Amino acid sequence: MQITRPTIATSRGPSDWFTGEVHIDPIADPAGESGFAAALVHFTPGARTAWHTHPRGQTIFVTEGVGLCQREGGAVEVIRPGDRVFFEPGESHWHGAAPERFMAHVAMHQTDASGSAVTWGRPVSDDEYHAARASD
Ligand code: MN
């Protein structure tokens, strides 16, 4: 058994990759032969990732609040605590908080052979963010 106390400071999500205020706590970092990485991510109301892809896919598990996510070409979906979302490898998507709610999720993904776990694209525009939702 190995316990790691939370000595790593929470970091702010960089504005190149996130719109609004996002806070990231690392859970697991790639080590040795494992490219597995995980983080707890808190989004303030209205905050979201930019469009991006993961070379080996990603699972997010919502732990708090109300969130939104969308894959390119799909509808904006509402996600709530207990919901689990898998984004396919290479599938362009974004995830974040609802406009008037906080949202927290655990994000889990793997690095590729080059050590990359994500490729970032353009920000999610306000029009995209506020588009009609598939469910509420
Ligand atoms: Mn993602």
mmCIF file with all atom_site columns, C-alpha atoms and ligand atoms in Angstrom:
data_model
loop_
_atom_site.group_PDB
_atom_site.id
_atom_site.type_symbol
_atom_site.label_atom_id
_atom_site.label_alt_id
_atom_site.label_comp_id
_atom_site.label_asym_id
_atom_site.label_entity_id
_atom_site.label_seq_id
_atom_site.pdbx_PDB_ins_code
_atom_site.Cartn_x
_atom_site.Cartn_y
_atom_site.Cartn_z
_atom_site.occupancy
_atom_site.B_iso_or_equiv
_atom_site.pdbx_formal_charge
_atom_site.auth_seq_id
_atom_site.auth_comp_id
_atom_site.auth_asym_id
_atom_site.auth_atom_id
_atom_site.pdbx_PDB_model_num
ATOM   1   C  CA . MET A 1 1   ? 0.000   0.000  0.000   1.00 0.00 ? 1   MET A CA 1
ATOM   2   C  CA . GLN A 1 2   ? 1.174   3.503  -0.756  1.00 0.00 ? 2   GLN A CA 1
ATOM   3   C  CA . ILE A 1 3   ? -0.568  6.626  0.456   1.00 0.00 ? 3   ILE A CA 1
ATOM   4   C  CA . THR A 1 4   ? 0.337   9.917  -1.164  1.00 0.00 ? 4   THR A CA 1
ATOM   5   C  CA . ARG A 1 5   ? -0.820  12.931 0.799   1.00 0.00 ? 5   ARG A CA 1
ATOM   6   C  CA . PRO A 1 6   ? -2.081  15.868 -1.218  1.00 0.00 ? 6   PRO A CA 1
ATOM   7   C  CA . THR A 1 7   ? 1.165   17.797 -1.239  1.00 0.00 ? 7   THR A CA 1
ATOM   8   C  CA . ILE A 1 8   ? 0.807   18.733 -4.890  1.00 0.00 ? 8   ILE A CA 1
ATOM   9   C  CA . ALA A 1 9   ? -0.835  22.117 -5.216  1.00 0.00 ? 9   ALA A CA 1
ATOM   10  C  CA . THR A 1 10  ? -4.038  22.380 -7.210  1.00 0.00 ? 10  THR A CA 1
ATOM   11  C  CA . SER A 1 11  ? -3.203  23.984 -10.536 1.00 0.00 ? 11  SER A CA 1
ATOM   12  C  CA . ARG A 1 12  ? -5.231  26.302 -12.726 1.00 0.00 ? 12  ARG A CA 1
ATOM   13  C  CA . GLY A 1 13  ? -6.178  25.028 -16.159 1.00 0.00 ? 13  GLY A CA 1
ATOM   14  C  CA . PRO A 1 14  ? -4.254  27.156 -18.667 1.00 0.00 ? 14  PRO A CA 1
ATOM   15  C  CA . SER A 1 15  ? -6.319  29.633 -20.674 1.00 0.00 ? 15  SER A CA 1
ATOM   16  C  CA . ASP A 1 16  ? -4.978  28.192 -23.948 1.00 0.00 ? 16  ASP A CA 1
ATOM   17  C  CA . TRP A 1 17  ? -6.809  24.956 -23.182 1.00 0.00 ? 17  TRP A CA 1
ATOM   18  C  CA . PHE A 1 18  ? -9.763  26.046 -21.029 1.00 0.00 ? 18  PHE A CA 1
ATOM   19  C  CA . THR A 1 19  ? -12.389 28.770 -21.083 1.00 0.00 ? 19  THR A CA 1
ATOM   20  C  CA . GLY A 1 20  ? -13.194 30.074 -17.600 1.00 0.00 ? 20  GLY A CA 1
ATOM   21  C  CA . GLU A 1 21  ? -11.809 28.938 -14.273 1.00 0.00 ? 21  GLU A CA 1
ATOM   22  C  CA . VAL A 1 22  ? -10.745 25.308 -14.021 1.00 0.00 ? 22  VAL A CA 1
ATOM   23  C  CA . HIS A 1 23  ? -8.784  23.633 -11.206 1.00 0.00 ? 23  HIS A CA 1
ATOM   24  C  CA . ILE A 1 24  ? -6.842  20.406 -11.623 1.00 0.00 ? 24  ILE A CA 1
ATOM   25  C  CA . ASP A 1 25  ? -5.658  17.910 -8.990  1.00 0.00 ? 25  ASP A CA 1
ATOM   26  C  CA . PRO A 1 26  ? -3.477  15.076 -10.309 1.00 0.00 ? 26  PRO A CA 1
ATOM   27  C  CA . ILE A 1 27  ? -4.496  11.578 -9.174  1.00 0.00 ? 27  ILE A CA 1
ATOM   28  C  CA . ALA A 1 28  ? -2.079  9.436  -11.185 1.00 0.00 ? 28  ALA A CA 1
ATOM   29  C  CA . ASP A 1 29  ? 0.786   10.336 -13.495 1.00 0.00 ? 29  ASP A CA 1
ATOM   30  C  CA . PRO A 1 30  ? 2.311   8.138  -16.209 1.00 0.00 ? 30  PRO A CA 1
ATOM   31  C  CA . ALA A 1 31  ? 5.134   6.087  -14.703 1.00 0.00 ? 31  ALA A CA 1
ATOM   32  C  CA . GLY A 1 32  ? 7.361   3.360  -16.084 1.00 0.00 ? 32  GLY A CA 1
ATOM   33  C  CA . GLU A 1 33  ? 5.589   1.270  -18.686 1.00 0.00 ? 33  GLU A CA 1
ATOM   34  C  CA . SER A 1 34  ? 2.168   2.596  -17.708 1.00 0.00 ? 34  SER A CA 1
ATOM   35  C  CA . GLY A 1 35  ? 0.860   5.576  -19.628 1.00 0.00 ? 35  GLY A CA 1
ATOM   36  C  CA . PHE A 1 36  ? -2.173  5.760  -17.354 1.00 0.00 ? 36  PHE A CA 1
ATOM   37  C  CA . ALA A 1 37  ? -3.027  9.204  -16.031 1.00 0.00 ? 37  ALA A CA 1
ATOM   38  C  CA . ALA A 1 38  ? -5.936  10.525 -14.017 1.00 0.00 ? 38  ALA A CA 1
ATOM   39  C  CA . ALA A 1 39  ? -6.965  13.877 -12.592 1.00 0.00 ? 39  ALA A CA 1
ATOM   40  C  CA . LEU A 1 40  ? -9.810  15.389 -10.606 1.00 0.00 ? 40  LEU A CA 1
ATOM   41  C  CA . VAL A 1 41  ? -10.981 18.497 -12.440 1.00 0.00 ? 41  VAL A CA 1
ATOM   42  C  CA . HIS A 1 42  ? -13.275 21.177 -11.023 1.00 0.00 ? 42  HIS A CA 1
ATOM   43  C  CA . PHE A 1 43  ? -15.012 23.526 -13.463 1.00 0.00 ? 43  PHE A CA 1
ATOM   44  C  CA . THR A 1 44  ? -16.657 26.748 -12.264 1.00 0.00 ? 44  THR A CA 1
ATOM   45  C  CA . PRO A 1 45  ? -20.003 27.670 -13.858 1.00 0.00 ? 45  PRO A CA 1
ATOM   46  C  CA . GLY A 1 46  ? -19.580 28.260 -17.596 1.00 0.00 ? 46  GLY A CA 1
ATOM   47  C  CA . ALA A 1 47  ? -16.031 26.876 -17.668 1.00 0.00 ? 47  ALA A CA 1
ATOM   48  C  CA . ARG A 1 48  ? -15.125 24.204 -20.225 1.00 0.00 ? 48  ARG A CA 1
ATOM   49  C  CA . THR A 1 49  ? -12.268 22.634 -22.111 1.00 0.00 ? 49  THR A CA 1
ATOM   50  C  CA . ALA A 1 50  ? -11.324 23.640 -25.636 1.00 0.00 ? 50  ALA A CA 1
ATOM   51  C  CA . TRP A 1 51  ? -12.099 21.142 -28.396 1.00 0.00 ? 51  TRP A CA 1
ATOM   52  C  CA . HIS A 1 52  ? -9.580  18.317 -28.138 1.00 0.00 ? 52  HIS A CA 1
ATOM   53  C  CA . THR A 1 53  ? -8.830  14.667 -28.823 1.00 0.00 ? 53  THR A CA 1
ATOM   54  C  CA . HIS A 1 54  ? -7.155  11.872 -26.847 1.00 0.00 ? 54  HIS A CA 1
ATOM   55  C  CA . PRO A 1 55  ? -4.946  9.431  -28.785 1.00 0.00 ? 55  PRO A CA 1
ATOM   56  C  CA . ARG A 1 56  ? -6.107  6.467  -26.677 1.00 0.00 ? 56  ARG A CA 1
ATOM   57  C  CA . GLY A 1 57  ? -9.514  7.777  -25.659 1.00 0.00 ? 57  GLY A CA 1
ATOM   58  C  CA . GLN A 1 58  ? -10.674 9.084  -22.293 1.00 0.00 ? 58  GLN A CA 1
ATOM   59  C  CA . THR A 1 59  ? -13.184 8.221  -19.606 1.00 0.00 ? 59  THR A CA 1
ATOM   60  C  CA . ILE A 1 60  ? -14.656 10.945 -17.411 1.00 0.00 ? 60  ILE A CA 1
ATOM   61  C  CA . PHE A 1 61  ? -16.703 10.154 -14.289 1.00 0.00 ? 61  PHE A CA 1
ATOM   62  C  CA . VAL A 1 62  ? -18.833 12.999 -12.939 1.00 0.00 ? 62  VAL A CA 1
ATOM   63  C  CA . THR A 1 63  ? -18.626 13.382 -9.155  1.00 0.00 ? 63  THR A CA 1
ATOM   64  C  CA . GLU A 1 64  ? -20.363 16.715 -8.481  1.00 0.00 ? 64  GLU A CA 1
ATOM   65  C  CA . GLY A 1 65  ? -22.650 19.290 -10.019 1.00 0.00 ? 65  GLY A CA 1
ATOM   66  C  CA . VAL A 1 66  ? -24.055 19.490 -13.527 1.00 0.00 ? 66  VAL A CA 1
ATOM   67  C  CA . GLY A 1 67  ? -21.946 19.400 -16.650 1.00 0.00 ? 67  GLY A CA 1
ATOM   68  C  CA . LEU A 1 68  ? -22.111 19.438 -20.414 1.00 0.00 ? 68  LEU A CA 1
ATOM   69  C  CA . CYS A 1 69  ? -20.207 17.517 -23.051 1.00 0.00 ? 69  CYS A CA 1
ATOM   70  C  CA . GLN A 1 70  ? -20.300 17.174 -26.810 1.00 0.00 ? 70  GLN A CA 1
ATOM   71  C  CA . ARG A 1 71  ? -18.573 15.189 -29.511 1.00 0.00 ? 71  ARG A CA 1
ATOM   72  C  CA . GLU A 1 72  ? -18.028 16.838 -32.861 1.00 0.00 ? 72  GLU A CA 1
ATOM   73  C  CA . GLY A 1 73  ? -21.185 16.473 -34.938 1.00 0.00 ? 73  GLY A CA 1
ATOM   74  C  CA . GLY A 1 74  ? -23.290 15.460 -31.920 1.00 0.00 ? 74  GLY A CA 1
ATOM   75  C  CA . ALA A 1 75  ? -25.669 17.292 -29.604 1.00 0.00 ? 75  ALA A CA 1
ATOM   76  C  CA . VAL A 1 76  ? -24.643 18.946 -26.335 1.00 0.00 ? 76  VAL A CA 1
ATOM   77  C  CA . GLU A 1 77  ? -25.378 16.408 -23.589 1.00 0.00 ? 77  GLU A CA 1
ATOM   78  C  CA . VAL A 1 78  ? -26.117 17.124 -19.910 1.00 0.00 ? 78  VAL A CA 1
ATOM   79  C  CA . ILE A 1 79  ? -24.051 14.999 -17.498 1.00 0.00 ? 79  ILE A CA 1
ATOM   80  C  CA . ARG A 1 80  ? -24.603 14.506 -13.779 1.00 0.00 ? 80  ARG A CA 1
ATOM   81  C  CA . PRO A 1 81  ? -22.923 12.750 -10.829 1.00 0.00 ? 81  PRO A CA 1
ATOM   82  C  CA . GLY A 1 82  ? -22.542 9.042  -11.517 1.00 0.00 ? 82  GLY A CA 1
ATOM   83  C  CA . ASP A 1 83  ? -22.527 9.521  -15.287 1.00 0.00 ? 83  ASP A CA 1
ATOM   84  C  CA . ARG A 1 84  ? -19.553 8.008  -17.083 1.00 0.00 ? 84  ARG A CA 1
ATOM   85  C  CA . VAL A 1 85  ? -18.559 9.203  -20.546 1.00 0.00 ? 85  VAL A CA 1
ATOM   86  C  CA . PHE A 1 86  ? -16.063 7.500  -22.859 1.00 0.00 ? 86  PHE A CA 1
ATOM   87  C  CA . PHE A 1 87  ? -14.597 9.521  -25.700 1.00 0.00 ? 87  PHE A CA 1
ATOM   88  C  CA . GLU A 1 88  ? -13.194 7.360  -28.496 1.00 0.00 ? 88  GLU A CA 1
ATOM   89  C  CA . PRO A 1 89  ? -9.541  7.671  -29.507 1.00 0.00 ? 89  PRO A CA 1
ATOM   90  C  CA . GLY A 1 90  ? -9.234  10.633 -31.855 1.00 0.00 ? 90  GLY A CA 1
ATOM   91  C  CA . GLU A 1 91  ? -12.843 11.756 -31.304 1.00 0.00 ? 91  GLU A CA 1
ATOM   92  C  CA . SER A 1 92  ? -12.987 15.558 -31.124 1.00 0.00 ? 92  SER A CA 1
ATOM   93  C  CA . HIS A 1 93  ? -14.977 16.685 -28.077 1.00 0.00 ? 93  HIS A CA 1
ATOM   94  C  CA . TRP A 1 94  ? -15.226 19.048 -25.106 1.00 0.00 ? 94  TRP A CA 1
ATOM   95  C  CA . HIS A 1 95  ? -16.501 18.833 -21.526 1.00 0.00 ? 95  HIS A CA 1
ATOM   96  C  CA . GLY A 1 96  ? -17.251 21.374 -18.829 1.00 0.00 ? 96  GLY A CA 1
ATOM   97  C  CA . ALA A 1 97  ? -19.680 22.826 -16.318 1.00 0.00 ? 97  ALA A CA 1
ATOM   98  C  CA . ALA A 1 98  ? -23.237 23.912 -17.068 1.00 0.00 ? 98  ALA A CA 1
ATOM   99  C  CA . PRO A 1 99  ? -23.699 27.700 -17.328 1.00 0.00 ? 99  PRO A CA 1
ATOM   100 C  CA . GLU A 1 100 ? -24.955 28.124 -13.752 1.00 0.00 ? 100 GLU A CA 1
ATOM   101 C  CA . ARG A 1 101 ? -23.483 25.058 -12.023 1.00 0.00 ? 101 ARG A CA 1
ATOM   102 C  CA . PHE A 1 102 ? -20.145 23.818 -10.830 1.00 0.00 ? 102 PHE A CA 1
ATOM   103 C  CA . MET A 1 103 ? -19.044 20.431 -12.163 1.00 0.00 ? 103 MET A CA 1
ATOM   104 C  CA . ALA A 1 104 ? -16.294 18.064 -11.068 1.00 0.00 ? 104 ALA A CA 1
ATOM   105 C  CA . HIS A 1 105 ? -15.155 14.921 -12.833 1.00 0.00 ? 105 HIS A CA 1
ATOM   106 C  CA . VAL A 1 106 ? -12.380 12.382 -12.632 1.00 0.00 ? 106 VAL A CA 1
ATOM   107 C  CA . ALA A 1 107 ? -10.645 12.170 -16.008 1.00 0.00 ? 107 ALA A CA 1
ATOM   108 C  CA . MET A 1 108 ? -8.739  8.996  -16.958 1.00 0.00 ? 108 MET A CA 1
ATOM   109 C  CA . HIS A 1 109 ? -6.672  8.494  -20.092 1.00 0.00 ? 109 HIS A CA 1
ATOM   110 C  CA . GLN A 1 110 ? -3.451  7.008  -21.430 1.00 0.00 ? 110 GLN A CA 1
ATOM   111 C  CA . THR A 1 111 ? -0.470  8.530  -23.141 1.00 0.00 ? 111 THR A CA 1
ATOM   112 C  CA . ASP A 1 112 ? 0.566   7.355  -26.588 1.00 0.00 ? 112 ASP A CA 1
ATOM   113 C  CA . ALA A 1 113 ? 4.070   6.192  -27.554 1.00 0.00 ? 113 ALA A CA 1
ATOM   114 C  CA . SER A 1 114 ? 5.242   9.806  -27.723 1.00 0.00 ? 114 SER A CA 1
ATOM   115 C  CA . GLY A 1 115 ? 3.993   10.537 -24.196 1.00 0.00 ? 115 GLY A CA 1
ATOM   116 C  CA . SER A 1 116 ? 1.016   12.622 -25.333 1.00 0.00 ? 116 SER A CA 1
ATOM   117 C  CA . ALA A 1 117 ? -2.432  12.155 -23.797 1.00 0.00 ? 117 ALA A CA 1
ATOM   118 C  CA . VAL A 1 118 ? -4.263  15.031 -25.496 1.00 0.00 ? 118 VAL A CA 1
ATOM   119 C  CA . THR A 1 119 ? -4.150  17.190 -28.613 1.00 0.00 ? 119 THR A CA 1
ATOM   120 C  CA . TRP A 1 120 ? -5.732  20.596 -28.137 1.00 0.00 ? 120 TRP A CA 1
ATOM   121 C  CA . GLY A 1 121 ? -7.782  22.511 -30.702 1.00 0.00 ? 121 GLY A CA 1
ATOM   122 C  CA . ARG A 1 122 ? -9.731  25.753 -30.742 1.00 0.00 ? 122 ARG A CA 1
ATOM   123 C  CA . PRO A 1 123 ? -11.859 27.097 -27.865 1.00 0.00 ? 123 PRO A CA 1
ATOM   124 C  CA . VAL A 1 124 ? -15.545 26.173 -27.630 1.00 0.00 ? 124 VAL A CA 1
ATOM   125 C  CA . SER A 1 125 ? -17.390 29.311 -28.738 1.00 0.00 ? 125 SER A CA 1
ATOM   126 C  CA . ASP A 1 126 ? -20.250 30.780 -26.726 1.00 0.00 ? 126 ASP A CA 1
ATOM   127 C  CA . ASP A 1 127 ? -22.639 29.833 -29.548 1.00 0.00 ? 127 ASP A CA 1
ATOM   128 C  CA . GLU A 1 128 ? -21.463 26.218 -29.414 1.00 0.00 ? 128 GLU A CA 1
ATOM   129 C  CA . TYR A 1 129 ? -21.598 26.174 -25.612 1.00 0.00 ? 129 TYR A CA 1
ATOM   130 C  CA . HIS A 1 130 ? -25.149 27.574 -25.482 1.00 0.00 ? 130 HIS A CA 1
ATOM   131 C  CA . ALA A 1 131 ? -26.513 25.419 -28.323 1.00 0.00 ? 131 ALA A CA 1
ATOM   132 C  CA . ALA A 1 132 ? -29.653 23.376 -27.663 1.00 0.00 ? 132 ALA A CA 1
ATOM   133 C  CA . ARG A 1 133 ? -29.034 20.399 -25.387 1.00 0.00 ? 133 ARG A CA 1
ATOM   134 C  CA . ALA A 1 134 ? -30.022 16.831 -26.085 1.00 0.00 ? 134 ALA A CA 1
ATOM   135 C  CA . SER A 1 135 ? -31.452 16.402 -22.582 1.00 0.00 ? 135 SER A CA 1
ATOM   136 C  CA . ASP A 1 136 ? -31.880 18.325 -19.360 1.00 0.00 ? 136 ASP A CA 1
HETATM 137 MN MN . MN  B 2 .   ? -11.385 15.058 -22.999 1.00 0.00 ? 1   MN  B MN 1
#
